[in-house]
mmCIF file of C-alpha atoms and ligand atoms in Angstrom:
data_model
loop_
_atom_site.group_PDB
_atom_site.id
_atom_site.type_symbol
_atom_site.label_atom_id
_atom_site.label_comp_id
_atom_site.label_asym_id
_atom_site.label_seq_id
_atom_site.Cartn_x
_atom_site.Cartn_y
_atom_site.Cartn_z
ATOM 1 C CA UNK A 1 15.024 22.067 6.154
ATOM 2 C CA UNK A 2 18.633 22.072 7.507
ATOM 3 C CA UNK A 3 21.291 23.535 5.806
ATOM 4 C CA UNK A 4 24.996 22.804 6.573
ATOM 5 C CA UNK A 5 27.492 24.985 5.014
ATOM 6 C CA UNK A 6 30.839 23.666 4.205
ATOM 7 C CA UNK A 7 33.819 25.121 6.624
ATOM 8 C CA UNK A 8 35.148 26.680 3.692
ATOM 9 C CA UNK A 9 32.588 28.322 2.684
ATOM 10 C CA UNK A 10 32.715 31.806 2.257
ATOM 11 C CA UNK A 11 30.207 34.677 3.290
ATOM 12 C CA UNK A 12 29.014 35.318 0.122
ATOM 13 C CA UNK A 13 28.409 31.772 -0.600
ATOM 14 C CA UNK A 14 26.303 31.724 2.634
ATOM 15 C CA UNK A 15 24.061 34.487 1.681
ATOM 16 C CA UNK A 16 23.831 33.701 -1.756
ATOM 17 C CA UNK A 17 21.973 30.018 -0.067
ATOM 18 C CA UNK A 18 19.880 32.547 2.118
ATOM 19 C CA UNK A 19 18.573 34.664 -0.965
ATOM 20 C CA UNK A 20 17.929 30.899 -2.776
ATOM 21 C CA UNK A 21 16.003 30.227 0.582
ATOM 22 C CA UNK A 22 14.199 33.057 0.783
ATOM 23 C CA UNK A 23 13.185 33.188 -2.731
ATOM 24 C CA UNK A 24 11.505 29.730 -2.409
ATOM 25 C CA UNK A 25 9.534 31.380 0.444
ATOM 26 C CA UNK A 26 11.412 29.763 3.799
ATOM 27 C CA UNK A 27 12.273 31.966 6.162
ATOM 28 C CA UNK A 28 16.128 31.351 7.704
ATOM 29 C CA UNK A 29 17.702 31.402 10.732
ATOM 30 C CA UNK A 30 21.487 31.295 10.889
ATOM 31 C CA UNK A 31 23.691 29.894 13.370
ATOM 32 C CA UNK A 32 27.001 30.269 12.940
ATOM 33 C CA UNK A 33 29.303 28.057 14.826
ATOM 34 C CA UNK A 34 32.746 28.152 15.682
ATOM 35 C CA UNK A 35 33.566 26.223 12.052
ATOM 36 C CA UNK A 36 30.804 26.292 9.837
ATOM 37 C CA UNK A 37 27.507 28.205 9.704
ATOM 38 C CA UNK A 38 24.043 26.109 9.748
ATOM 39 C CA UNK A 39 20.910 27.343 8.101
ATOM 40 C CA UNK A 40 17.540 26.509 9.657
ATOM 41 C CA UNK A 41 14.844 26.920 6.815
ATOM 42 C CA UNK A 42 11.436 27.139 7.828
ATOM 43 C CA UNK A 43 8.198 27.061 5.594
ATOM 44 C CA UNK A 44 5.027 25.977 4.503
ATOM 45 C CA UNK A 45 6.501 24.919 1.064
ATOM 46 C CA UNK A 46 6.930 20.894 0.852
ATOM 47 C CA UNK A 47 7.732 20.790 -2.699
ATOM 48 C CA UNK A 48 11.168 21.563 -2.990
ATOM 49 C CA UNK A 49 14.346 18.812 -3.979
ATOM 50 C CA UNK A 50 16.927 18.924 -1.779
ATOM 51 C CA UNK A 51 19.743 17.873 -4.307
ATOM 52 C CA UNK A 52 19.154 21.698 -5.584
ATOM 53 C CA UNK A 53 20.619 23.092 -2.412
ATOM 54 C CA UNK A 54 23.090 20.286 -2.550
ATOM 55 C CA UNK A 55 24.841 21.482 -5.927
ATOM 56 C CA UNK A 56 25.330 24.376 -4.887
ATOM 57 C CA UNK A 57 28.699 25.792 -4.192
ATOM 58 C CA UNK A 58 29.838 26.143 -0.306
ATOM 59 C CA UNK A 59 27.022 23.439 0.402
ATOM 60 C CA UNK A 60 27.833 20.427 2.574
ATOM 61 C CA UNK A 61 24.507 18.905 3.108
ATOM 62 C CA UNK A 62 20.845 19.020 3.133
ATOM 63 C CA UNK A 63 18.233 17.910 5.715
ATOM 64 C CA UNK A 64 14.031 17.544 4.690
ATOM 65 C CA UNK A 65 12.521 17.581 8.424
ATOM 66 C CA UNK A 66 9.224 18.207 7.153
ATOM 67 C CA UNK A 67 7.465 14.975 5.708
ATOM 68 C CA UNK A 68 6.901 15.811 1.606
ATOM 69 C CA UNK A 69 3.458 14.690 1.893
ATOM 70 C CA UNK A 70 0.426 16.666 3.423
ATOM 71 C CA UNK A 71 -3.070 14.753 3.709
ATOM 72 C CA UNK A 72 -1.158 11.169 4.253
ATOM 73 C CA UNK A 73 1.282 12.439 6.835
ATOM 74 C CA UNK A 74 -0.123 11.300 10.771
ATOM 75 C CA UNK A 75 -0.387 14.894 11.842
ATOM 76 C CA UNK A 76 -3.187 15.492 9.505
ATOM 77 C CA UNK A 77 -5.376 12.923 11.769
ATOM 78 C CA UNK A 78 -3.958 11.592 14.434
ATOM 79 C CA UNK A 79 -6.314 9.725 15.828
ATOM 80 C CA UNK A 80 -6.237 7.605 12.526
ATOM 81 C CA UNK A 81 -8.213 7.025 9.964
ATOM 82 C CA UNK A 82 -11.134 4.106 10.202
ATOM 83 C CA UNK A 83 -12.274 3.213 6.182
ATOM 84 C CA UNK A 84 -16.292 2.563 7.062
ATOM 85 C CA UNK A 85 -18.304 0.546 4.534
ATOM 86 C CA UNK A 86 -22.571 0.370 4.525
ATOM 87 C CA UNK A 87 -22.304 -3.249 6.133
ATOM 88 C CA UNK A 88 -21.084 -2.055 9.416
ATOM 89 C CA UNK A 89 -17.239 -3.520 8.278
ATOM 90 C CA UNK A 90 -14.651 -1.006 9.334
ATOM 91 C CA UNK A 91 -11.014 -1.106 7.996
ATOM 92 C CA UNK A 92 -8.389 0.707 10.563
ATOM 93 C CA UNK A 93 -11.120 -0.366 13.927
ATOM 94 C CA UNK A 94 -10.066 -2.743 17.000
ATOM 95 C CA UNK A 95 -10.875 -5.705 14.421
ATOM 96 C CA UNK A 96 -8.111 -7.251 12.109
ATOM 97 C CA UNK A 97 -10.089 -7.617 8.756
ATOM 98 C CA UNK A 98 -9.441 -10.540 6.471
ATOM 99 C CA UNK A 99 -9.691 -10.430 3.020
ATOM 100 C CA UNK A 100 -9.086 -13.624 1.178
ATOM 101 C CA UNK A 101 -10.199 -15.254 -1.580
ATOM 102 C CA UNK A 102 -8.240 -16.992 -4.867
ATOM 103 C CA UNK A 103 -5.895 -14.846 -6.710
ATOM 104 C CA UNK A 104 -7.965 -14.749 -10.087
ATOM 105 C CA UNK A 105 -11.437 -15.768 -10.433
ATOM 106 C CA UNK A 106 -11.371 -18.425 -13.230
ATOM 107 C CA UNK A 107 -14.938 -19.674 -12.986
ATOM 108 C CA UNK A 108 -17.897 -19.432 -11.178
ATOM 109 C CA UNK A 109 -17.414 -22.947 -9.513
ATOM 110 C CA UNK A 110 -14.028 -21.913 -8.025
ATOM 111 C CA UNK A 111 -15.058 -18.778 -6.834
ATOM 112 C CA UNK A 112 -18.204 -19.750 -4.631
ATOM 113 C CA UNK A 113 -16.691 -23.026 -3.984
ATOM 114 C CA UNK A 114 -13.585 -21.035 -2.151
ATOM 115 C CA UNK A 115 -15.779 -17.892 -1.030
ATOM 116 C CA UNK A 116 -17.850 -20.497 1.018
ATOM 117 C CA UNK A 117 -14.911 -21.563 2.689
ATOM 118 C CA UNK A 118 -13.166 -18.840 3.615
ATOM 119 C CA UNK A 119 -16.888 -16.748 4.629
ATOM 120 C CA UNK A 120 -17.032 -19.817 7.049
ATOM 121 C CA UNK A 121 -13.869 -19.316 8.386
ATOM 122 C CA UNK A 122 -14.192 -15.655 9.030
ATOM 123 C CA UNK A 123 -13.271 -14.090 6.157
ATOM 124 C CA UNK A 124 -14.796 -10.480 5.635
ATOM 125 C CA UNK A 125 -14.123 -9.417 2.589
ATOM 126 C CA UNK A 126 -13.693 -12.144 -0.803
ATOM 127 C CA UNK A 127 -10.819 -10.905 -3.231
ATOM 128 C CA UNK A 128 -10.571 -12.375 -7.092
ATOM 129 C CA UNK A 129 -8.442 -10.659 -9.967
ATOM 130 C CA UNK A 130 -10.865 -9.972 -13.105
ATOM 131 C CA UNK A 131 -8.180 -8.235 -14.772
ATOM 132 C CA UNK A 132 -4.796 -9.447 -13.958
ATOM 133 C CA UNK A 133 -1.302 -7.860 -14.515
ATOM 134 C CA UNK A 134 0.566 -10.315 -15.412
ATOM 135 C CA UNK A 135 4.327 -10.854 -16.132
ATOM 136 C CA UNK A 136 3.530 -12.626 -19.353
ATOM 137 C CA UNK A 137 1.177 -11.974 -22.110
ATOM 138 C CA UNK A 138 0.788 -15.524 -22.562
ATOM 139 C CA UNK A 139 -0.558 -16.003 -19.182
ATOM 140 C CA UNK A 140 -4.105 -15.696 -18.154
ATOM 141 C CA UNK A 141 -5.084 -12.266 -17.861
ATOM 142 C CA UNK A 142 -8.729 -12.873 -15.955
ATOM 143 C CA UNK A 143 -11.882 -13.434 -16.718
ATOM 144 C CA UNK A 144 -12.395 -9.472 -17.209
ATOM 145 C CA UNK A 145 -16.822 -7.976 -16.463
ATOM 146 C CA UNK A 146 -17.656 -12.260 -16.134
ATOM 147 C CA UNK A 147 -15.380 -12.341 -12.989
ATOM 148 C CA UNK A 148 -16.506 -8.665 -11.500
ATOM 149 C CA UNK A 149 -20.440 -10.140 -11.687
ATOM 150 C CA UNK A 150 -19.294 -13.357 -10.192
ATOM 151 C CA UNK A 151 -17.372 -11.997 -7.497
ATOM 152 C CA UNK A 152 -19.951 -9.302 -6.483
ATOM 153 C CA UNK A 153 -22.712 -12.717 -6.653
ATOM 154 C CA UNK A 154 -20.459 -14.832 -4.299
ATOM 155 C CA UNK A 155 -19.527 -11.557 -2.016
ATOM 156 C CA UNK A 156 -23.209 -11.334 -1.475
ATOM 157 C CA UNK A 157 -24.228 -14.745 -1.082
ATOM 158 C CA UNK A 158 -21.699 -15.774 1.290
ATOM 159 C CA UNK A 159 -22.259 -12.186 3.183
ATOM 160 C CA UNK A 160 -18.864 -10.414 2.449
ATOM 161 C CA UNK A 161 -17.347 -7.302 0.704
ATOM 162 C CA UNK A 162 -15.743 -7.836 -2.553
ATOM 163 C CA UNK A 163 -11.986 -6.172 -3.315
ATOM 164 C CA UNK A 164 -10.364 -6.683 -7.140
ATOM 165 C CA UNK A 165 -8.065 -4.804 -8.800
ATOM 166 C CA UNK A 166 -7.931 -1.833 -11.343
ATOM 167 C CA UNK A 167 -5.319 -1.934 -13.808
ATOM 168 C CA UNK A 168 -6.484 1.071 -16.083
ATOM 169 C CA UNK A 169 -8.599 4.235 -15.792
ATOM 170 C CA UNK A 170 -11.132 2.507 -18.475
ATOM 171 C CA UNK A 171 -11.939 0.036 -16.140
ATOM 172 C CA UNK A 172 -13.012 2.124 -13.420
ATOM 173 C CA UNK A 173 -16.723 2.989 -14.434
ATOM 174 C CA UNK A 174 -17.149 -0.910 -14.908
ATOM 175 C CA UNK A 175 -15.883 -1.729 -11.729
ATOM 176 C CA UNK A 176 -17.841 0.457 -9.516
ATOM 177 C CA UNK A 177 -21.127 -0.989 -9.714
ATOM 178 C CA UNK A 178 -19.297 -4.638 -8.652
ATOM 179 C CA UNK A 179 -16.996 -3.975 -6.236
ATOM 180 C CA UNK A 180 -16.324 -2.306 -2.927
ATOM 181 C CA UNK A 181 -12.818 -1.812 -2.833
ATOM 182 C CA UNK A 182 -10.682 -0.890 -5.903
ATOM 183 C CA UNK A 183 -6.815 -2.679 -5.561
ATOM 184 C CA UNK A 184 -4.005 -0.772 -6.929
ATOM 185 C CA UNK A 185 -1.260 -3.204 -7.370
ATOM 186 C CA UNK A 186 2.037 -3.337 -6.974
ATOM 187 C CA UNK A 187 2.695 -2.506 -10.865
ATOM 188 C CA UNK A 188 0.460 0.436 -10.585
ATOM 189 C CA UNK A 189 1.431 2.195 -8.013
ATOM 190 C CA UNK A 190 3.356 4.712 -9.648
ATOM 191 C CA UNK A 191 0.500 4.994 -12.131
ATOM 192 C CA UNK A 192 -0.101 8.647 -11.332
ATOM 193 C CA UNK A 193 -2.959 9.014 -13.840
ATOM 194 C CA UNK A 194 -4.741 5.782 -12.428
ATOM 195 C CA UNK A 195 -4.142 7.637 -8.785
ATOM 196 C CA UNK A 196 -5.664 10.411 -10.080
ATOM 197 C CA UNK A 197 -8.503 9.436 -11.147
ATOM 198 C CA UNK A 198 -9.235 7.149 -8.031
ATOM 199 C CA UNK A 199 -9.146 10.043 -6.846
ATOM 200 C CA UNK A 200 -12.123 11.371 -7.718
ATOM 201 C CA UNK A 201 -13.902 7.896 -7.118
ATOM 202 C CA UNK A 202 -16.668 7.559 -3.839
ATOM 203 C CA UNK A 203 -14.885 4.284 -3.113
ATOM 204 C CA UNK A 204 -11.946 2.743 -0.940
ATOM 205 C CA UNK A 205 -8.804 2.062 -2.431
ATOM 206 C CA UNK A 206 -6.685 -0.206 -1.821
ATOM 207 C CA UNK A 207 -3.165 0.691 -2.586
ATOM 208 C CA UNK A 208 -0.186 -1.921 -2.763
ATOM 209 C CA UNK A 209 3.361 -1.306 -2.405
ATOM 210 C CA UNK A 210 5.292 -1.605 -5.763
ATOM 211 C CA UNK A 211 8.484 -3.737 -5.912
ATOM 212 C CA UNK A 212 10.687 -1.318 -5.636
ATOM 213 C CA UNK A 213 8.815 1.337 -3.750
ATOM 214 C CA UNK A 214 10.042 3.298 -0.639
ATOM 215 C CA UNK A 215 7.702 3.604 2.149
ATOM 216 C CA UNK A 216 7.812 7.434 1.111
ATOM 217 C CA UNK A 217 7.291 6.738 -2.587
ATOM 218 C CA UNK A 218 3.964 4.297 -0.937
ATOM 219 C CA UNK A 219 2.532 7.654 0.965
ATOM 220 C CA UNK A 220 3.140 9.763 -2.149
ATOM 221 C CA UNK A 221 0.851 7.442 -3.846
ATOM 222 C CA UNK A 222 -1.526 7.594 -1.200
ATOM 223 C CA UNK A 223 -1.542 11.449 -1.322
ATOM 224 C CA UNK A 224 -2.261 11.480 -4.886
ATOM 225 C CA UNK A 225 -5.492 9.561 -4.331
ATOM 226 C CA UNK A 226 -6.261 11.707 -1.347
ATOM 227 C CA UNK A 227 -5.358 15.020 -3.540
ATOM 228 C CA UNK A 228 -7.902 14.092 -5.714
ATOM 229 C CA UNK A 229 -10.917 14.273 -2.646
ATOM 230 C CA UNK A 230 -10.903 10.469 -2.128
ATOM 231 C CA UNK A 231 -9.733 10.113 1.967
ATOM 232 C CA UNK A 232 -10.765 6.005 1.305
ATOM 233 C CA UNK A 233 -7.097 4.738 1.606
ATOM 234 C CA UNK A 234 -5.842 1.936 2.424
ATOM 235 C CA UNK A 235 -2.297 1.148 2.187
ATOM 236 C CA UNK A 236 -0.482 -2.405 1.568
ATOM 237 C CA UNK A 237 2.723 -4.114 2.355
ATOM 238 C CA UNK A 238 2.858 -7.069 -0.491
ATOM 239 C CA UNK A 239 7.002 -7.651 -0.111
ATOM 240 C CA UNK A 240 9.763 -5.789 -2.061
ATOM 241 C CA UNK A 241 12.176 -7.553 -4.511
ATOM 242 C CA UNK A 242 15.576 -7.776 -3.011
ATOM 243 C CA UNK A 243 18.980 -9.815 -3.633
ATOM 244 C CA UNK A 244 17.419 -13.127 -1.841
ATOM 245 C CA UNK A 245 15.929 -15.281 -3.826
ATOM 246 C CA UNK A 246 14.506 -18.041 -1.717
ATOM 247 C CA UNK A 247 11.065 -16.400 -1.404
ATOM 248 C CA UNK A 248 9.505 -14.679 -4.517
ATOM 249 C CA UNK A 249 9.508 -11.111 -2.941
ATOM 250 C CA UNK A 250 10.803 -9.945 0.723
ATOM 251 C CA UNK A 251 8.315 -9.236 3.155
ATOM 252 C CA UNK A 252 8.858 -6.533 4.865
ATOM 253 C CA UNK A 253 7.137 -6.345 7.765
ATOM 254 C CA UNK A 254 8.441 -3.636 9.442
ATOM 255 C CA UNK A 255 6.634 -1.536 6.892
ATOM 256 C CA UNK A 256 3.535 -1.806 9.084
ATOM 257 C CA UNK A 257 4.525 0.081 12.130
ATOM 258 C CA UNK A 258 6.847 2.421 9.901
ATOM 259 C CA UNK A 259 3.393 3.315 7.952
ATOM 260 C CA UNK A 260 1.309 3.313 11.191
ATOM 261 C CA UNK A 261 3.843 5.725 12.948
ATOM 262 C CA UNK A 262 3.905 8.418 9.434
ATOM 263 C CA UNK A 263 0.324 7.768 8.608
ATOM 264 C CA UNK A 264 -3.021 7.934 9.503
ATOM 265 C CA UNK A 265 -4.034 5.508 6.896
ATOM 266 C CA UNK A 266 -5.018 2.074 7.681
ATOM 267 C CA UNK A 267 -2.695 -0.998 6.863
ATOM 268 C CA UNK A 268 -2.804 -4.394 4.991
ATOM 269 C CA UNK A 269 -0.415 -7.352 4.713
ATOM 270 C CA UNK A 270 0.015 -9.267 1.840
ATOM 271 C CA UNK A 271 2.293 -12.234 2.983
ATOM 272 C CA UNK A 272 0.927 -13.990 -0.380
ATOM 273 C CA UNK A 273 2.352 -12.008 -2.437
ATOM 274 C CA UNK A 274 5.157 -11.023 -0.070
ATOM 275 C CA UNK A 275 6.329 -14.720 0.423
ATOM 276 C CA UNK A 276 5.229 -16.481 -2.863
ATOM 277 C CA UNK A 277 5.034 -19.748 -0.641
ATOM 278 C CA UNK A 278 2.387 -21.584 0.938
ATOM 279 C CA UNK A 279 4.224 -22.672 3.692
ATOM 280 C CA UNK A 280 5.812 -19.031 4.790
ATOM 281 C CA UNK A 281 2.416 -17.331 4.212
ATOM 282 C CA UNK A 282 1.073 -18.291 7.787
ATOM 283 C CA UNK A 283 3.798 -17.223 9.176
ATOM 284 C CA UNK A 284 3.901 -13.924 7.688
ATOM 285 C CA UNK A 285 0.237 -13.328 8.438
ATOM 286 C CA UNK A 286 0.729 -14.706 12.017
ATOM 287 C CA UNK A 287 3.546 -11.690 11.817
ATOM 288 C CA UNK A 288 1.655 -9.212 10.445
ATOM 289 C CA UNK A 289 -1.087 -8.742 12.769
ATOM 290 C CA UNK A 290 1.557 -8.889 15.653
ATOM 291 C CA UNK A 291 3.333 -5.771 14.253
ATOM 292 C CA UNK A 292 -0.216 -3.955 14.317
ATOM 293 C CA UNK A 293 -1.621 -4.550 10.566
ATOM 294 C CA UNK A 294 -5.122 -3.546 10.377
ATOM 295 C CA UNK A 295 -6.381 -6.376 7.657
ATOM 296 C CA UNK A 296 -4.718 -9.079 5.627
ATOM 297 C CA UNK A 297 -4.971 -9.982 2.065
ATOM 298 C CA UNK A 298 -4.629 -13.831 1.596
ATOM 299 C CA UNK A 299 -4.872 -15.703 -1.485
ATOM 300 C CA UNK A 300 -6.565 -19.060 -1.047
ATOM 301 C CA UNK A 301 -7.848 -21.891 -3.676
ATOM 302 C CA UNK A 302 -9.402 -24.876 -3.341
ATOM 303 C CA UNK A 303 -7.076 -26.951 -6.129
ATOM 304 C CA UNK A 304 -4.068 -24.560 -5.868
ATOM 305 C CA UNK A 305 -2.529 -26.777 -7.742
ATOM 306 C CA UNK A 306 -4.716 -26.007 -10.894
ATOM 307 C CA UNK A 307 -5.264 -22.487 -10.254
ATOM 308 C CA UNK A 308 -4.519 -20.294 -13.299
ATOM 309 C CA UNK A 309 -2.315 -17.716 -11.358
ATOM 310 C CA UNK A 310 -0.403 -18.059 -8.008
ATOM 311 C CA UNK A 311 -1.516 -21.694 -7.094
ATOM 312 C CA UNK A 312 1.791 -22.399 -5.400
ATOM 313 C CA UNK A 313 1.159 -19.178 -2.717
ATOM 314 C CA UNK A 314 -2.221 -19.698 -2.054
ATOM 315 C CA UNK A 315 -3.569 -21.521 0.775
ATOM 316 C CA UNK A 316 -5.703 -24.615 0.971
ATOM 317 C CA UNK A 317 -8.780 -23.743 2.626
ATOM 318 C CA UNK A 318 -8.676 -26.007 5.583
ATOM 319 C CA UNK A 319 -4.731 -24.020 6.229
ATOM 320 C CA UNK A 320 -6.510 -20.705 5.927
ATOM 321 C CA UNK A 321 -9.244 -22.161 8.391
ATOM 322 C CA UNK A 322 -6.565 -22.869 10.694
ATOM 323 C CA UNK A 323 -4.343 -19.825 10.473
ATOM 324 C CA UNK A 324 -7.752 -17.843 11.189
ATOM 325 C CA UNK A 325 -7.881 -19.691 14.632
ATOM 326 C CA UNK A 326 -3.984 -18.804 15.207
ATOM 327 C CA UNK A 327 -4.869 -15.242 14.514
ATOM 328 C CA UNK A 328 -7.897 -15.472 16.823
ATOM 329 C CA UNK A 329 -5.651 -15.826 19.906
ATOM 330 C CA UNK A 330 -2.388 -13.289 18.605
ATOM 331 C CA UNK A 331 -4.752 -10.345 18.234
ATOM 332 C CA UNK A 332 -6.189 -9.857 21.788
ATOM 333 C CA UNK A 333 -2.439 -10.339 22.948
ATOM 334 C CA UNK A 334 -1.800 -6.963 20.619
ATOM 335 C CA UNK A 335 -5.085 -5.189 21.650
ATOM 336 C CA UNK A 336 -7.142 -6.239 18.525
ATOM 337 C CA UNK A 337 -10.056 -8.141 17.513
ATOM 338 C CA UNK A 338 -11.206 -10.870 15.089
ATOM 339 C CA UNK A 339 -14.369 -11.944 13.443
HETATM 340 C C1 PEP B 401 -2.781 -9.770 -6.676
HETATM 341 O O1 PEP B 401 -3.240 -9.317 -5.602
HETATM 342 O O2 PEP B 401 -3.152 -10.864 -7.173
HETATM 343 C C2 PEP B 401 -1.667 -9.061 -7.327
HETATM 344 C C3 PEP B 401 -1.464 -9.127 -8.633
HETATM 345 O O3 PEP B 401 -0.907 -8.391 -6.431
HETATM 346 P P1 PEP B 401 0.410 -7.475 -6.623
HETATM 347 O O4 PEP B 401 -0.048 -6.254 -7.345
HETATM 348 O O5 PEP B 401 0.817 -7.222 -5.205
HETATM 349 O O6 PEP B 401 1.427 -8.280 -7.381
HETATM 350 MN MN1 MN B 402 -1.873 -13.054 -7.055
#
C-alpha cells in the first residue's frame, strides 16, 4: 500500500502513520521528497480498509497495490484454471461451452422438447430454474424437486450436463444428487452464508454477477466459495443495471477480459440476462466469445411467447441453431473451439 502524506504534514504526523503501519504488521519504507513524504507499506496482510489511513490527520491519500483477494487473484494459478466434469466436458479448455436451455422448467414437455433442440445444435450443458428468484411473489417461482428430476432426465437423455440455480442453503442437499453445476445468481451473490456453504460442496459453481456488483465485489464472492475448499468456480457476466433503459440490464462485456486478466477462474456470458432482448442476445453472445469468454449461458424456449419467466429474452430454437453456426466460425478466429 502507498501512502501519500499531505505537504503539510508534520513529522510527528508522519510517524504516528508509520507506528499505525507497523502495528498492522507492514513493514515501511519512507521516501521523502522535496514536498511531501511517501510511505511504501509492504505486507502479507490483505485485510485492511484503506479509508482508515485516509482519516487520519496529515493523510492525503491511500493506494491498495495488492489485490484484496488471495485464492481468486491470477497469481495463485496462472496458467488458469480448467473446471473438469466425469463426461470429459471441460469449462476454462480451448472449447467455448454452451449452456442453454429455457429459463424455468415449467413442464416436462417444454423441457425435453427444447433440450432436444438445443443438444442438436451443440449445446453442452441444458440449464432450467427449479427454484426461481423472482421480482414478484406473484410470479412463478419454479417447479421446485419436479423440475431438478426433469432436468437431470432430459440432461441425460439428450447427452448433456445439467446447471440450475441455488437460492438457499436448504436447497443444497436436494440439489446435489440432480445437478452438475450449482448457479448463484445475480441476487445471491452477496449471499455470504450461501457462498459459504458452497463452499464446502464437491461441485462447480457457477457464480453470477449481481446488479450492482464490482468486478472486485464478483472475485470476493468467488474467494468465499474457494475459502471454503471448493476451487470449482466459475464466474459470470449477466449485465449490470445502469441509467439506460433500452435494454433490461447493461452488458458489460469488458468484464470478460478484466476477469480473465485478475483471475484464474473460468468465464461465462449471460447476454440473456444481460440484454433482456431476443434480438440483442446474438449479438452479445457473438461478442462474448470474441472478448475470450470461456462458455455462454443462453436462455432458449420453444413458445417464448408462453414461457412462464423471460419469454421475451429467450431465443427460438431455430435462432439459437443459427447463432451456434455464427459462433462456430468467430472462435477459431480468437484461438478457441466449438462443439
Ligand atoms: C436465470 O439465470 O434465470 C436468472 C435468474 O439469472 P440472474 O440471477 O442473472 O438474474
Ligand atoms: Mn431467466
Amino acid at each position: 500500500m502507498i501512502v501519500a502524506m499531505q505537504e503539510t504534514a508534520t513529522e510527528e504526523q508522519i510517524q504516528q502513520i508509520i507506528e499505525h503501519l507497523v502495528r498492522m504488521g507492514f513493514s515501511v519504507h519512507r521516501t521523502t521528497g522535496v514536498r511531501q513524504s511517501i510511505l511504501a507499506a509492504v505486507g502479507a496482510r490483505i485485510d485492511f480498509d484503506t479509508r482508515n489511513l485516509e482519516v487520519l490527520p496529515g493523510v492525503q491519500e491511500v493506494h491498495r497495490i495488492s489485490a484484496p483477494y488471495k485464492l481468486v487473484g491470477r497469481t495463485f494459478r496462472p496458467e488458469g484454471t480448467v473446471v473438469k466434469f466425469a463426461n470429459g466436458l471441460a469449462i476454462g479448455n480451448a472449447e467455448v461451452v454452451v449452456m442453454a436451455g429455457p429459463c424455468s422448467v415449467e413442464s416436462r414437455e417444454q423441457l425435453f422438447t427444447v433440450a432436444q433442440q438445443i443438444a442438436q445444435a451443440g449445446a453442452r450443458v441444458l440449464r432450467g430454474g427449479a427454484f426461481k428468484p423472482r421480482s414478484s411473489p406473484y410470479s412463478f417461482q419454479g417447479l421446485g424437486l419436479e423440475g431438478l428430476k426433469l432436468l437431470r432426465e432430459a440432461g441425460d437423455k439428450f447427452g448433456m450436463l445439467v446447471i440450475s440455480e441455488v437460492m438457499e442453503i436448504s436447497q443444497i442437499e436436494m440439489m446435489l444428487p440432480y445437478v452438475d453445476i450449482l448457479q448463484v445468481g445475480a441476487r445471491n451473490m452477496q449471499n455470504f452464508n450461501l457462498l459459504r456453504e458452497l463452499g464446502k460442496v464437491k461441485k462447480p459453481v457457477l457464480l453470477k454477477r449481481g446488479i450492482a456488483a464490482t468486478l472486485e465485489e464478483l472475485l470476493l464472492s468467488g474467494e468465499y466459495i474457494m475459502a471454503g475448499g471448493n476451487y470449482d468456480v466459475i464466474l459470470c457476466e449477466r449485465g449490470i443495471r445502469t441509467f439506460e433503459t433500452y435494454t433490461r440490464n447493461t452488458m458489460d462485456i469488458s468484464a470478460i477480459p478484466i476477469v480473465k486478466k485478475l483471475s484464474h477462474l473460468p468465464m461465462t456470458a449471460d447476454p440473456s440476462h444481460g440484454t433482456g432482448r431476443r434480438d440483442k442476445v446474438a449479438p452479445m453472445a457473438r461478442a462474448s466469445v470474441a472478448a475470450g469468454a470461456d462458455a455462454l449461458l443462453i436462455e432458449v424456449h420453444h413458445d417464448p411467447d408462453k414461457a412462464l419467466s423471460d419469454g421475451a429474452q429467450s431465443l427460438f430454437p431455430q435462432q439459437f441453431a443459427q447463432l451456434m453456426g455464427e459462433l462456430r466460425m468467430i472462435a477459431p478466429a480468437v484461438g478457441r473451439k466449438m462443439a
